[in-house]
PDB file of C-alpha atoms in Angstrom:
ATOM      1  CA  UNK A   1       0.000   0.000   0.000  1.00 60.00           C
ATOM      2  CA  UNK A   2       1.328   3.127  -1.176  1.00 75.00           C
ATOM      3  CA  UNK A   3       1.715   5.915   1.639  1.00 88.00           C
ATOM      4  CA  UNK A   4       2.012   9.584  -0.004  1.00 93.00           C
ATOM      5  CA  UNK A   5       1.326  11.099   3.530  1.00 97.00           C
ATOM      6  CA  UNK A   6       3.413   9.202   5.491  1.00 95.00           C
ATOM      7  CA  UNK A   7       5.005  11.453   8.446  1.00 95.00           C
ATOM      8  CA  UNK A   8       2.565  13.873   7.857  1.00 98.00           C
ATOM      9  CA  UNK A   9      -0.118  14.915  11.136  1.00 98.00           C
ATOM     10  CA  UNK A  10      -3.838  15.610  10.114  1.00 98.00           C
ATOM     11  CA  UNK A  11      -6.297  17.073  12.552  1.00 98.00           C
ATOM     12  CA  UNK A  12      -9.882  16.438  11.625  1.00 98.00           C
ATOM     13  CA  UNK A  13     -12.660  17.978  13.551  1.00 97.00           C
ATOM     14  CA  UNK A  14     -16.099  16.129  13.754  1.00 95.00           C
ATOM     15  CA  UNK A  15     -14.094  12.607  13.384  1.00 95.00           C
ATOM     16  CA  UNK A  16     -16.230  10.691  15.479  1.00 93.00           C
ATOM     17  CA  UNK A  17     -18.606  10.357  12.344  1.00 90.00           C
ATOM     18  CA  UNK A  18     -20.051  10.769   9.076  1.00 91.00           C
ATOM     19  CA  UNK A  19     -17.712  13.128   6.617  1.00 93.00           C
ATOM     20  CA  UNK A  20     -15.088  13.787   9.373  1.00 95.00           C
ATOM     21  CA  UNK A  21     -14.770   9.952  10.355  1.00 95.00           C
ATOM     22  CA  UNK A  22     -14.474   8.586   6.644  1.00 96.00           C
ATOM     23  CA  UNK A  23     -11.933  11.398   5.988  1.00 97.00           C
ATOM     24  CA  UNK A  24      -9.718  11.000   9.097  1.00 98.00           C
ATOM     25  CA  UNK A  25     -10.079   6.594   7.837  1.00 97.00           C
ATOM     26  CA  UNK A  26      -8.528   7.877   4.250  1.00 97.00           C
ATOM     27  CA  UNK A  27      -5.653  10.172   5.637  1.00 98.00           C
ATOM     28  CA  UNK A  28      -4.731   7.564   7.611  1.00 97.00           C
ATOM     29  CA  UNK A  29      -4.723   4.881   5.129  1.00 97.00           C
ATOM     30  CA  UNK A  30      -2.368   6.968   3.190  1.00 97.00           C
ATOM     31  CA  UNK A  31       0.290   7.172   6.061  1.00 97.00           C
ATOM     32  CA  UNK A  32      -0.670  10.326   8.038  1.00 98.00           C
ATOM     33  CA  UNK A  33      -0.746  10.594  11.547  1.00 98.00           C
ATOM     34  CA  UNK A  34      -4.414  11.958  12.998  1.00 98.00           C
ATOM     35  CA  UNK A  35      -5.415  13.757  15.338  1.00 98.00           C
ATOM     36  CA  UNK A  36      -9.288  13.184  16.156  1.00 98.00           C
ATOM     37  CA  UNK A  37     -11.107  16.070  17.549  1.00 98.00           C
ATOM     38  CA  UNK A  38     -15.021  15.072  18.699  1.00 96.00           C
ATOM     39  CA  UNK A  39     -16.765  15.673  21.289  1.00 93.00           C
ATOM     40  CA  UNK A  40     -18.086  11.491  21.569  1.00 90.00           C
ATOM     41  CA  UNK A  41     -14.959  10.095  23.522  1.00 92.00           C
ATOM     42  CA  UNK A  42     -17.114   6.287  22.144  1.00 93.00           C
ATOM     43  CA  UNK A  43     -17.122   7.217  18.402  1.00 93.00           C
ATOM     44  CA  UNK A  44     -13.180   8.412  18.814  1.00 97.00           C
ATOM     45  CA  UNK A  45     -12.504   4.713  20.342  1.00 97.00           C
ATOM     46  CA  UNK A  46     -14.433   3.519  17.547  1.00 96.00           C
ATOM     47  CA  UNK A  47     -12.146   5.161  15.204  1.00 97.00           C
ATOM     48  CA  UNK A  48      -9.031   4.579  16.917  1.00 97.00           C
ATOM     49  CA  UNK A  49     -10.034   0.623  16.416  1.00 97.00           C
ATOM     50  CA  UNK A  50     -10.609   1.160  12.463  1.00 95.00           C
ATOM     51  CA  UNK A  51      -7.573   3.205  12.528  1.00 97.00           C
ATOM     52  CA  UNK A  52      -5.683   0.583  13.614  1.00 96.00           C
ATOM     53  CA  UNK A  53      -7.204  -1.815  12.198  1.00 95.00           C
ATOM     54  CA  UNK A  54      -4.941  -0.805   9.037  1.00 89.00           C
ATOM     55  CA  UNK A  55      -1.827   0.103  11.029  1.00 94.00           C
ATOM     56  CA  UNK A  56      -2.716   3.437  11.035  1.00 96.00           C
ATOM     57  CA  UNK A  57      -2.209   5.615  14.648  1.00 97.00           C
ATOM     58  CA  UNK A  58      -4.529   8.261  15.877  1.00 97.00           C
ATOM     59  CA  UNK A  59      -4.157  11.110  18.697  1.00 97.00           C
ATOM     60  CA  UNK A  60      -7.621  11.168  20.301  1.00 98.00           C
ATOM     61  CA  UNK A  61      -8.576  14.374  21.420  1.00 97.00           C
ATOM     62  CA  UNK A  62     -12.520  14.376  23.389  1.00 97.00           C
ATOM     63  CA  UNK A  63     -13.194  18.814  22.941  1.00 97.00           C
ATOM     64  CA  UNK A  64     -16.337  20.295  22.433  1.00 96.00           C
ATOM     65  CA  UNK A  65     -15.139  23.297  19.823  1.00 96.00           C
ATOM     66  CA  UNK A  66     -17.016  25.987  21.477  1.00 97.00           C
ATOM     67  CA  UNK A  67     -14.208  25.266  24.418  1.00 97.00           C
ATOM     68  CA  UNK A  68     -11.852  28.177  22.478  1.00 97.00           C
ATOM     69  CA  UNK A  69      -9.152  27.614  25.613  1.00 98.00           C
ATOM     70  CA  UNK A  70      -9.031  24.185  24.668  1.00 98.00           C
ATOM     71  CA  UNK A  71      -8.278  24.395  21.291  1.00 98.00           C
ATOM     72  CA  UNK A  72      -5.540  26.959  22.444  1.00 98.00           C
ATOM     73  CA  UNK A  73      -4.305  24.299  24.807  1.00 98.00           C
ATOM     74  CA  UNK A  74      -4.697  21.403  21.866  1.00 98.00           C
ATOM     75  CA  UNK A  75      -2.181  24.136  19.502  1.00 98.00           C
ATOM     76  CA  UNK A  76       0.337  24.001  22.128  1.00 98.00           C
ATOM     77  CA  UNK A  77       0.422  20.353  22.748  1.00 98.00           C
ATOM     78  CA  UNK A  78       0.880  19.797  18.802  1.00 98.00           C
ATOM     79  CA  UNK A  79       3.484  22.197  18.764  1.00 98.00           C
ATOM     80  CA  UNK A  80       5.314  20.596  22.069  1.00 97.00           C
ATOM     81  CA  UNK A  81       4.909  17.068  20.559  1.00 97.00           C
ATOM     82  CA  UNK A  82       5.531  17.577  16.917  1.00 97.00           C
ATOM     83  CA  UNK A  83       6.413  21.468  16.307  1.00 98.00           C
ATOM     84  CA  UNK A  84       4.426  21.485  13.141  1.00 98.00           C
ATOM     85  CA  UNK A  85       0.686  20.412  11.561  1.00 98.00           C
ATOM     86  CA  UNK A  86       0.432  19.717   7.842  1.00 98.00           C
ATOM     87  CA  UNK A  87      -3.516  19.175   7.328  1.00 98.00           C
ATOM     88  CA  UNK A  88      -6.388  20.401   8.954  1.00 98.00           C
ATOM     89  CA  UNK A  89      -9.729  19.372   7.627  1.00 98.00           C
ATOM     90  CA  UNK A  90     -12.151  21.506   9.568  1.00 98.00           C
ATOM     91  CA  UNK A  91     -15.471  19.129   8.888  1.00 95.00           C
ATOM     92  CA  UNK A  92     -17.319  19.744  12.430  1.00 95.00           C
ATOM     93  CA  UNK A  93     -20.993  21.689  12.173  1.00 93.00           C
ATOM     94  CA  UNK A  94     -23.834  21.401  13.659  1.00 94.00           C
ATOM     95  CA  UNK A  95     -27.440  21.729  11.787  1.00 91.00           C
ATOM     96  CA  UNK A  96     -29.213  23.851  14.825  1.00 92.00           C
ATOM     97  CA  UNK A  97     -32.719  24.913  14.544  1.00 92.00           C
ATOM     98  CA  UNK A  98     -35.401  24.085  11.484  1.00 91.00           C
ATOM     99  CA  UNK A  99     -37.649  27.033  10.966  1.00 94.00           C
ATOM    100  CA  UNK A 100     -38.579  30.330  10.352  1.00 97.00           C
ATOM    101  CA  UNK A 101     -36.142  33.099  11.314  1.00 97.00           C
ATOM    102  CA  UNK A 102     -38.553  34.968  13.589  1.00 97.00           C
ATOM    103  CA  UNK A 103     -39.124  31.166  15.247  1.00 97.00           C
ATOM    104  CA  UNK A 104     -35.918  31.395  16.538  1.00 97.00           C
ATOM    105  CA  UNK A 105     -34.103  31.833  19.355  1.00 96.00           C
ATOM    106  CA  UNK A 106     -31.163  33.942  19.470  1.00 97.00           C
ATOM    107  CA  UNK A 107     -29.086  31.439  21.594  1.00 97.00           C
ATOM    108  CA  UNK A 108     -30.391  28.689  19.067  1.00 97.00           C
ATOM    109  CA  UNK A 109     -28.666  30.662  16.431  1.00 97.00           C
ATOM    110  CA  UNK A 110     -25.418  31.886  18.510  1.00 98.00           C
ATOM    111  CA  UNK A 111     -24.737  28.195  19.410  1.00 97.00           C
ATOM    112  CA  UNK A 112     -24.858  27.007  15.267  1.00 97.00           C
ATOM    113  CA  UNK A 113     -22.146  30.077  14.934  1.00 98.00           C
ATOM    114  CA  UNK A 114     -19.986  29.143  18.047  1.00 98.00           C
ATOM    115  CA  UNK A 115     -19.343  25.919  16.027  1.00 97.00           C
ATOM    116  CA  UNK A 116     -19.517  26.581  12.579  1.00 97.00           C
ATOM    117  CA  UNK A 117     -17.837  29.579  12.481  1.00 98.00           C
ATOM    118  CA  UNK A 118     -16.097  30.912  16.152  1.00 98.00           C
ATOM    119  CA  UNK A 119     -14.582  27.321  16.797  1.00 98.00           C
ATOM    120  CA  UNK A 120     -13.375  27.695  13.253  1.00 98.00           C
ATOM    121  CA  UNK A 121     -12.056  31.350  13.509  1.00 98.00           C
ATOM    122  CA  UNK A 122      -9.908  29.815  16.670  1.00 98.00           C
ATOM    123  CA  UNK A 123      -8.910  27.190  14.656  1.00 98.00           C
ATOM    124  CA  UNK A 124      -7.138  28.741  12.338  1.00 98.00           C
ATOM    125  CA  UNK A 125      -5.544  31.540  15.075  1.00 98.00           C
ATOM    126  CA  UNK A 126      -4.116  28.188  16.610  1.00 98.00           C
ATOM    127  CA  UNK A 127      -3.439  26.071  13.784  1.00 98.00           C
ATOM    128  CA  UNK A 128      -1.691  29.054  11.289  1.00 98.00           C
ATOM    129  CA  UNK A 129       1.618  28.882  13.204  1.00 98.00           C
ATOM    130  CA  UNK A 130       1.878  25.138  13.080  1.00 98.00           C
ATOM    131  CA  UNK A 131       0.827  24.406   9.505  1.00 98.00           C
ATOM    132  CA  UNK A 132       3.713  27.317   8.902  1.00 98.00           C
ATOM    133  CA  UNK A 133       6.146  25.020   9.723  1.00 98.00           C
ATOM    134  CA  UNK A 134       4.934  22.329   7.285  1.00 98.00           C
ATOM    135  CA  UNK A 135       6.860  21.841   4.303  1.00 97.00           C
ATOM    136  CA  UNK A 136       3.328  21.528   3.062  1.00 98.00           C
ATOM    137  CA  UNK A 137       0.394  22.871   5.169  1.00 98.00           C
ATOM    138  CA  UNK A 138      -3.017  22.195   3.932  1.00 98.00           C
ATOM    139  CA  UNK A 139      -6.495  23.086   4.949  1.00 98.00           C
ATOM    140  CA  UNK A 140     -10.007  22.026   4.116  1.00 98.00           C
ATOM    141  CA  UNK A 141     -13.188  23.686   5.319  1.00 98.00           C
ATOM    142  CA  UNK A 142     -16.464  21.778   4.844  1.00 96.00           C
ATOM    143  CA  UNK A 143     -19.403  24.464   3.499  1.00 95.00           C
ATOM    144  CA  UNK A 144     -22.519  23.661   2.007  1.00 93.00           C
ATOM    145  CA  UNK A 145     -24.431  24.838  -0.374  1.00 89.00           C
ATOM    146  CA  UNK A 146     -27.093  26.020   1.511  1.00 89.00           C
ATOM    147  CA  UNK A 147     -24.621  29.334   2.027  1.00 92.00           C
ATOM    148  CA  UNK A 148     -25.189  30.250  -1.557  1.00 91.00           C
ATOM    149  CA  UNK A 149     -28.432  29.242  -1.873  1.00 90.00           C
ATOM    150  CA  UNK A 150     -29.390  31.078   1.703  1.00 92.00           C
ATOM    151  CA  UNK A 151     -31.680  28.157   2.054  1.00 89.00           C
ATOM    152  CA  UNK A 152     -35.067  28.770   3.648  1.00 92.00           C
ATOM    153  CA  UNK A 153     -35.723  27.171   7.580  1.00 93.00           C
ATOM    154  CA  UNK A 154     -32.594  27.052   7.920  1.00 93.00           C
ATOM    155  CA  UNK A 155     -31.020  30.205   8.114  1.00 96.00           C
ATOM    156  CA  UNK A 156     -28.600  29.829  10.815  1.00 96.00           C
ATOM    157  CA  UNK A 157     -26.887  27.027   9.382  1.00 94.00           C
ATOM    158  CA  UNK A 158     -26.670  28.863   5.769  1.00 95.00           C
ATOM    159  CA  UNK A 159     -25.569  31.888   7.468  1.00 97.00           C
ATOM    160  CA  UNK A 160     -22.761  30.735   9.281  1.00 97.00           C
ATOM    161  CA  UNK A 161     -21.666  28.533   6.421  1.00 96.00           C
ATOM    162  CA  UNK A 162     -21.744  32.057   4.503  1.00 96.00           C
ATOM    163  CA  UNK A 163     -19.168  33.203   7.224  1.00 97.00           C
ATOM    164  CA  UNK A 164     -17.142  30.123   7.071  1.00 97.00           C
ATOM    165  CA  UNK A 165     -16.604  30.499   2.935  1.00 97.00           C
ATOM    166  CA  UNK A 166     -15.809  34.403   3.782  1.00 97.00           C
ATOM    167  CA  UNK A 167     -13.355  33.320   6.451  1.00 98.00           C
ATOM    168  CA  UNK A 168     -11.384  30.413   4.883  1.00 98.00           C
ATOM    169  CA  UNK A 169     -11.031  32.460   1.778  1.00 97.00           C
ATOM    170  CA  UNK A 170      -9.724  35.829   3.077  1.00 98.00           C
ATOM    171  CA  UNK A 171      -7.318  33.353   4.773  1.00 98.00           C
ATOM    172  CA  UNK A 172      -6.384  31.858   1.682  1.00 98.00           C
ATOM    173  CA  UNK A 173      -5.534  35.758   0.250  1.00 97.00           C
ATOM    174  CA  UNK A 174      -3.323  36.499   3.708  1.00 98.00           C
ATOM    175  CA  UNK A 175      -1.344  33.086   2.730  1.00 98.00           C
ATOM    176  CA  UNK A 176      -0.822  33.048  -1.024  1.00 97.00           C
ATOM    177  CA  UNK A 177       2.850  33.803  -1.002  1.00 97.00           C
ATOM    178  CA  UNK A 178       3.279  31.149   1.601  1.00 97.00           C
ATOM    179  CA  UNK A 179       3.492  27.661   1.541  1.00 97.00           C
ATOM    180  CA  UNK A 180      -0.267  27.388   3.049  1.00 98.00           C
ATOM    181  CA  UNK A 181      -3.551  26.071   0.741  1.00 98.00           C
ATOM    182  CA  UNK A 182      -6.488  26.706   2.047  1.00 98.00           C
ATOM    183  CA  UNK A 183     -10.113  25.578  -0.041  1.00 98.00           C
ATOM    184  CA  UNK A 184     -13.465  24.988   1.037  1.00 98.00           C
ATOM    185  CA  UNK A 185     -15.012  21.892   0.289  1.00 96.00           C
ATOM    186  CA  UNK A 186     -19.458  21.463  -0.778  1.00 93.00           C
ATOM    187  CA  UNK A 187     -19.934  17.336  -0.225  1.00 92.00           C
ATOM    188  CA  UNK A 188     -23.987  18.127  -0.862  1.00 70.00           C
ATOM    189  CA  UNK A 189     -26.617  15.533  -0.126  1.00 67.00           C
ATOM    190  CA  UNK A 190     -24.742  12.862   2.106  1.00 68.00           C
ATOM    191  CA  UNK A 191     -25.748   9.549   3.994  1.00 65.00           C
ATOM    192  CA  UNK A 192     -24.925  11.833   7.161  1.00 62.00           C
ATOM    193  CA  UNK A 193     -26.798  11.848  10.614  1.00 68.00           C
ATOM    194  CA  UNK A 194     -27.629  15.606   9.717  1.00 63.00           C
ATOM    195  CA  UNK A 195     -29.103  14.844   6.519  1.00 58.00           C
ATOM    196  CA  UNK A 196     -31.017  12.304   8.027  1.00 58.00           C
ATOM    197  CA  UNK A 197     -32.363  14.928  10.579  1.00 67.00           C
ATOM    198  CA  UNK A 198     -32.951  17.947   8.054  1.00 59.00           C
ATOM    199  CA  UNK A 199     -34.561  15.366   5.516  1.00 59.00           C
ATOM    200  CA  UNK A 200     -35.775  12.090   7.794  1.00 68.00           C
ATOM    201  CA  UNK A 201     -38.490  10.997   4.673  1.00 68.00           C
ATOM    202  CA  UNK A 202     -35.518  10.889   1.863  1.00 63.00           C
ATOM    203  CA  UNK A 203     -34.069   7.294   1.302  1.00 67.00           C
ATOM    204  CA  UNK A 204     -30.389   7.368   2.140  1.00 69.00           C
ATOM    205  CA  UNK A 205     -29.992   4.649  -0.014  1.00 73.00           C
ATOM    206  CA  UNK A 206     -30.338   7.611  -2.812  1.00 72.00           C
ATOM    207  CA  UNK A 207     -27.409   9.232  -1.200  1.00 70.00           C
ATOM    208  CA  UNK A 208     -23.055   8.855  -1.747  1.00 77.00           C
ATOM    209  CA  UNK A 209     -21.709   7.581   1.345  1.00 89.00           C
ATOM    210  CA  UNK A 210     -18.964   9.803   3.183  1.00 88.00           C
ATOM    211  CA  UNK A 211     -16.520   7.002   2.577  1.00 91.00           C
ATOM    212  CA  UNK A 212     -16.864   8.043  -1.345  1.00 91.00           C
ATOM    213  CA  UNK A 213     -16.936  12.248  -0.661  1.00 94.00           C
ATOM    214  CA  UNK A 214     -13.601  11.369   1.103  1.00 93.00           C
ATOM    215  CA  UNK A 215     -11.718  10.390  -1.477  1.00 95.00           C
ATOM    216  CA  UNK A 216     -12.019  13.205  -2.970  1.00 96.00           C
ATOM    217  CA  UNK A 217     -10.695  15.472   0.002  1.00 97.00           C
ATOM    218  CA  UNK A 218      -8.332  13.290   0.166  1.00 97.00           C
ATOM    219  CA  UNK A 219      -5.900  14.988  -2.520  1.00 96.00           C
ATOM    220  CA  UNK A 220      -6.586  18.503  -1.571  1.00 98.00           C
ATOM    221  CA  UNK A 221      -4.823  17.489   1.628  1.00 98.00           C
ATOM    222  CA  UNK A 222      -1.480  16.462  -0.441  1.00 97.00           C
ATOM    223  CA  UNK A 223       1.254  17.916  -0.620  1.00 97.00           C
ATOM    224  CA  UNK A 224       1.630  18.221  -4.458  1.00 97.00           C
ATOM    225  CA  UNK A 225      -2.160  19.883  -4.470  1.00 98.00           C
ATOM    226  CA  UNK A 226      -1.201  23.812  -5.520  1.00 97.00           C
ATOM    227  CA  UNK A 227      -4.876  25.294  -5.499  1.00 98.00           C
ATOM    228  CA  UNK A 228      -5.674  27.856  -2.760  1.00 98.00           C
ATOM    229  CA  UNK A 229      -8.896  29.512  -2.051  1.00 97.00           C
ATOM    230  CA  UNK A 230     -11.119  27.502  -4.196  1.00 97.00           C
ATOM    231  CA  UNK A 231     -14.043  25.705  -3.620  1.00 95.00           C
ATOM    232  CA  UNK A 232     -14.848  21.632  -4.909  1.00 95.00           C
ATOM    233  CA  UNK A 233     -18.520  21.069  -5.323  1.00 95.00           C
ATOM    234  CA  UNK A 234     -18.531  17.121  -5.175  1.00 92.00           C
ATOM    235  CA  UNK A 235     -21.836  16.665  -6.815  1.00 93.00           C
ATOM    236  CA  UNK A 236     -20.184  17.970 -10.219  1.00 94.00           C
ATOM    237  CA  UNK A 237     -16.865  16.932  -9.514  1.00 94.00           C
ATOM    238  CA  UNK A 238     -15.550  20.148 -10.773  1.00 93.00           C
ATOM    239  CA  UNK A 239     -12.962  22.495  -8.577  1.00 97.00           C
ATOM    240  CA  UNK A 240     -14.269  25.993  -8.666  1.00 94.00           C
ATOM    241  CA  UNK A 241     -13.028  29.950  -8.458  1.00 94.00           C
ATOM    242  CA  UNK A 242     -15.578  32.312  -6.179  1.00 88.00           C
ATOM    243  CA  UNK A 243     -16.960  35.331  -8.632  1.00 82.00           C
ATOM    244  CA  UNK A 244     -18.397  38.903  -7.528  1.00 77.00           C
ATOM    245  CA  UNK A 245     -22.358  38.736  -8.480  1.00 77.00           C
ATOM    246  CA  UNK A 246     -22.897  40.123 -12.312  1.00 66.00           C
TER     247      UNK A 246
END
C-alpha cells in the first residue's frame, strides 16, 4: 500500500462520524498521523479501532469546539509534541434549529455560529503557526451549499456557512505567497446523521456515502495539491473559483 502522507499529522474535527470519520479513515490509510477532535470520547474509540485496524495511529482528542481555551491548549500540545501540523480538515458543524427566522431563538442561532464559524475562527488563530512550519500545510473547510443558496428554515446554518466560505477564503488571500492552501469543500446531499435529521423521509440509499466524498478530500490534503482559495462542489466533480455577483 502506497503511503504519499506518510510522516505527515492531520487534525480532523467532527471525526467521530459521518464526513469527518471517513476522511480521518482515508488520511490515515495513506500514512498520516491523525489527530481526532469530537466531542463522543465512544465514536473516537471507535475510530481509533478502524484506525488501527490498518496500522494506522490516531491522537484522540474528546473537545467540544465551542471550548476556544481548549483548542488553544490542543495548539500548544501539537506544537510541544511535533512542532508542526500539515492538514487540517475543519469538517465539524452542527445543523441547529429548522424554521422560520422569527421562530428562533437567538441562543439557538449563537450556538450554530460558536461551532460553525467561532470554533473555526480559533482554529485557524491556533493552527496558522503550526501548519507554517509544514513543508506543506493544507487546509479544508467543509461548506454547504445552503450558504449560496441562503436556504429557507434554515437560516442559521446557511448563514454561518456564509461566514465560514468568507473566512477560509480571506485566509487563503493572507497566505498566497506562503506555503499554506487553504479551499473549502461542498460534499452536498450525504448519507450523514444531519441529513437524516434535516430530511428524515428521503431514502439514504439515494445518497453517496462519506466514505466516497472522502476520497475526494483526500488529494486537496497532499502535498503536491497547488490550489488555494477555491471551492470543490462534489456533486459535479468540478474544482471551482468564487466570482463577484454580475
Amino acid at each position: 500500500m502506497t503511503t504519499p502522507l506518510a510522516n505527515r499529522i492531520a487534525l480532523v474535527t467532527g471525526a467521530s462520524r459521518g464526513i469527518g470519520y471517513a476522511t480521518a479513515i482515508a488520511l490515515a490509510k495513506a500514512g498520516a498521523h491523525i489527530v481526532a477532535v469530537a466531542r463522543t470520547q465512544g465514536g473516537l474509540e471507535e475510530l481509533d479501532d478502524e484506525i488501527r485496524k490498518d496500522g494506522g495511529s490516531a491522537t484522540l482528542v474528546p473537545l467540544n469546539l465551542t471550548d476556544s481555551d481548549g483548542i488553544a491548549r490542543l495548539g500548544a500540545g501539537l506544537h510541544e509534541r511535533y512542532g508542526k501540523l500539515d492538514i487540517l480538515v475543519g469538517n465539524a458543524g452542527v445543523l441547529g434549529p429548522s424554521s422560520p427566522i422569527g421562530h428562533i431563538d437567538l441562543k439557538a442561532f449563537n450556538d450554530v455560529m460558536a461551532v460553525n464559524v467561532s470554533a473555526n475562527f480559533q482554529l485557524i488563530r491556533c493552527m496558522e503557526p503550526l501548519l507554517k512550519q509544514s513543508d506543506a500545510g493544507r487546509a479544508v473547510f467543509i461548506t454547504s451549499g445552503a450558504a449560496n443558496k441562503a436556504t429557507a428554515y434554515v437560516s442559521p446554518y446557511a448563514a454561518s456557512k456564509a461566514a465560514l466560505e468568507t473566512l477560509a477564503r480571506a485566509w487563503a488571500q493572507e497566505t498566497a505567497n506562503t506555503k499554506l492552501r487553504i479551499n473549502l469543500f461542498n460534499p452536498g446531499p450525504i448519507r450523514t446523521r444531519m441529513r437524516a435529521t434535516l430530511m428524515p423521509g428521503e431514502d439514504p440509499a439515494t445518497l453517496d456515502t462519506p466514505e466516497q466524498v472522502a476520497e475526494f478530500i483526500l488529494p486537496m490534503c497532499a502535498p503536491n495539491w497547488t490550489e488555494t482559495g477555491k471551492f470543490f462542489d462534489y456533486k459535479t466533480r468540478t474544482l471551482m473559483s468564487f466570482r463577484a455577483p454580475a
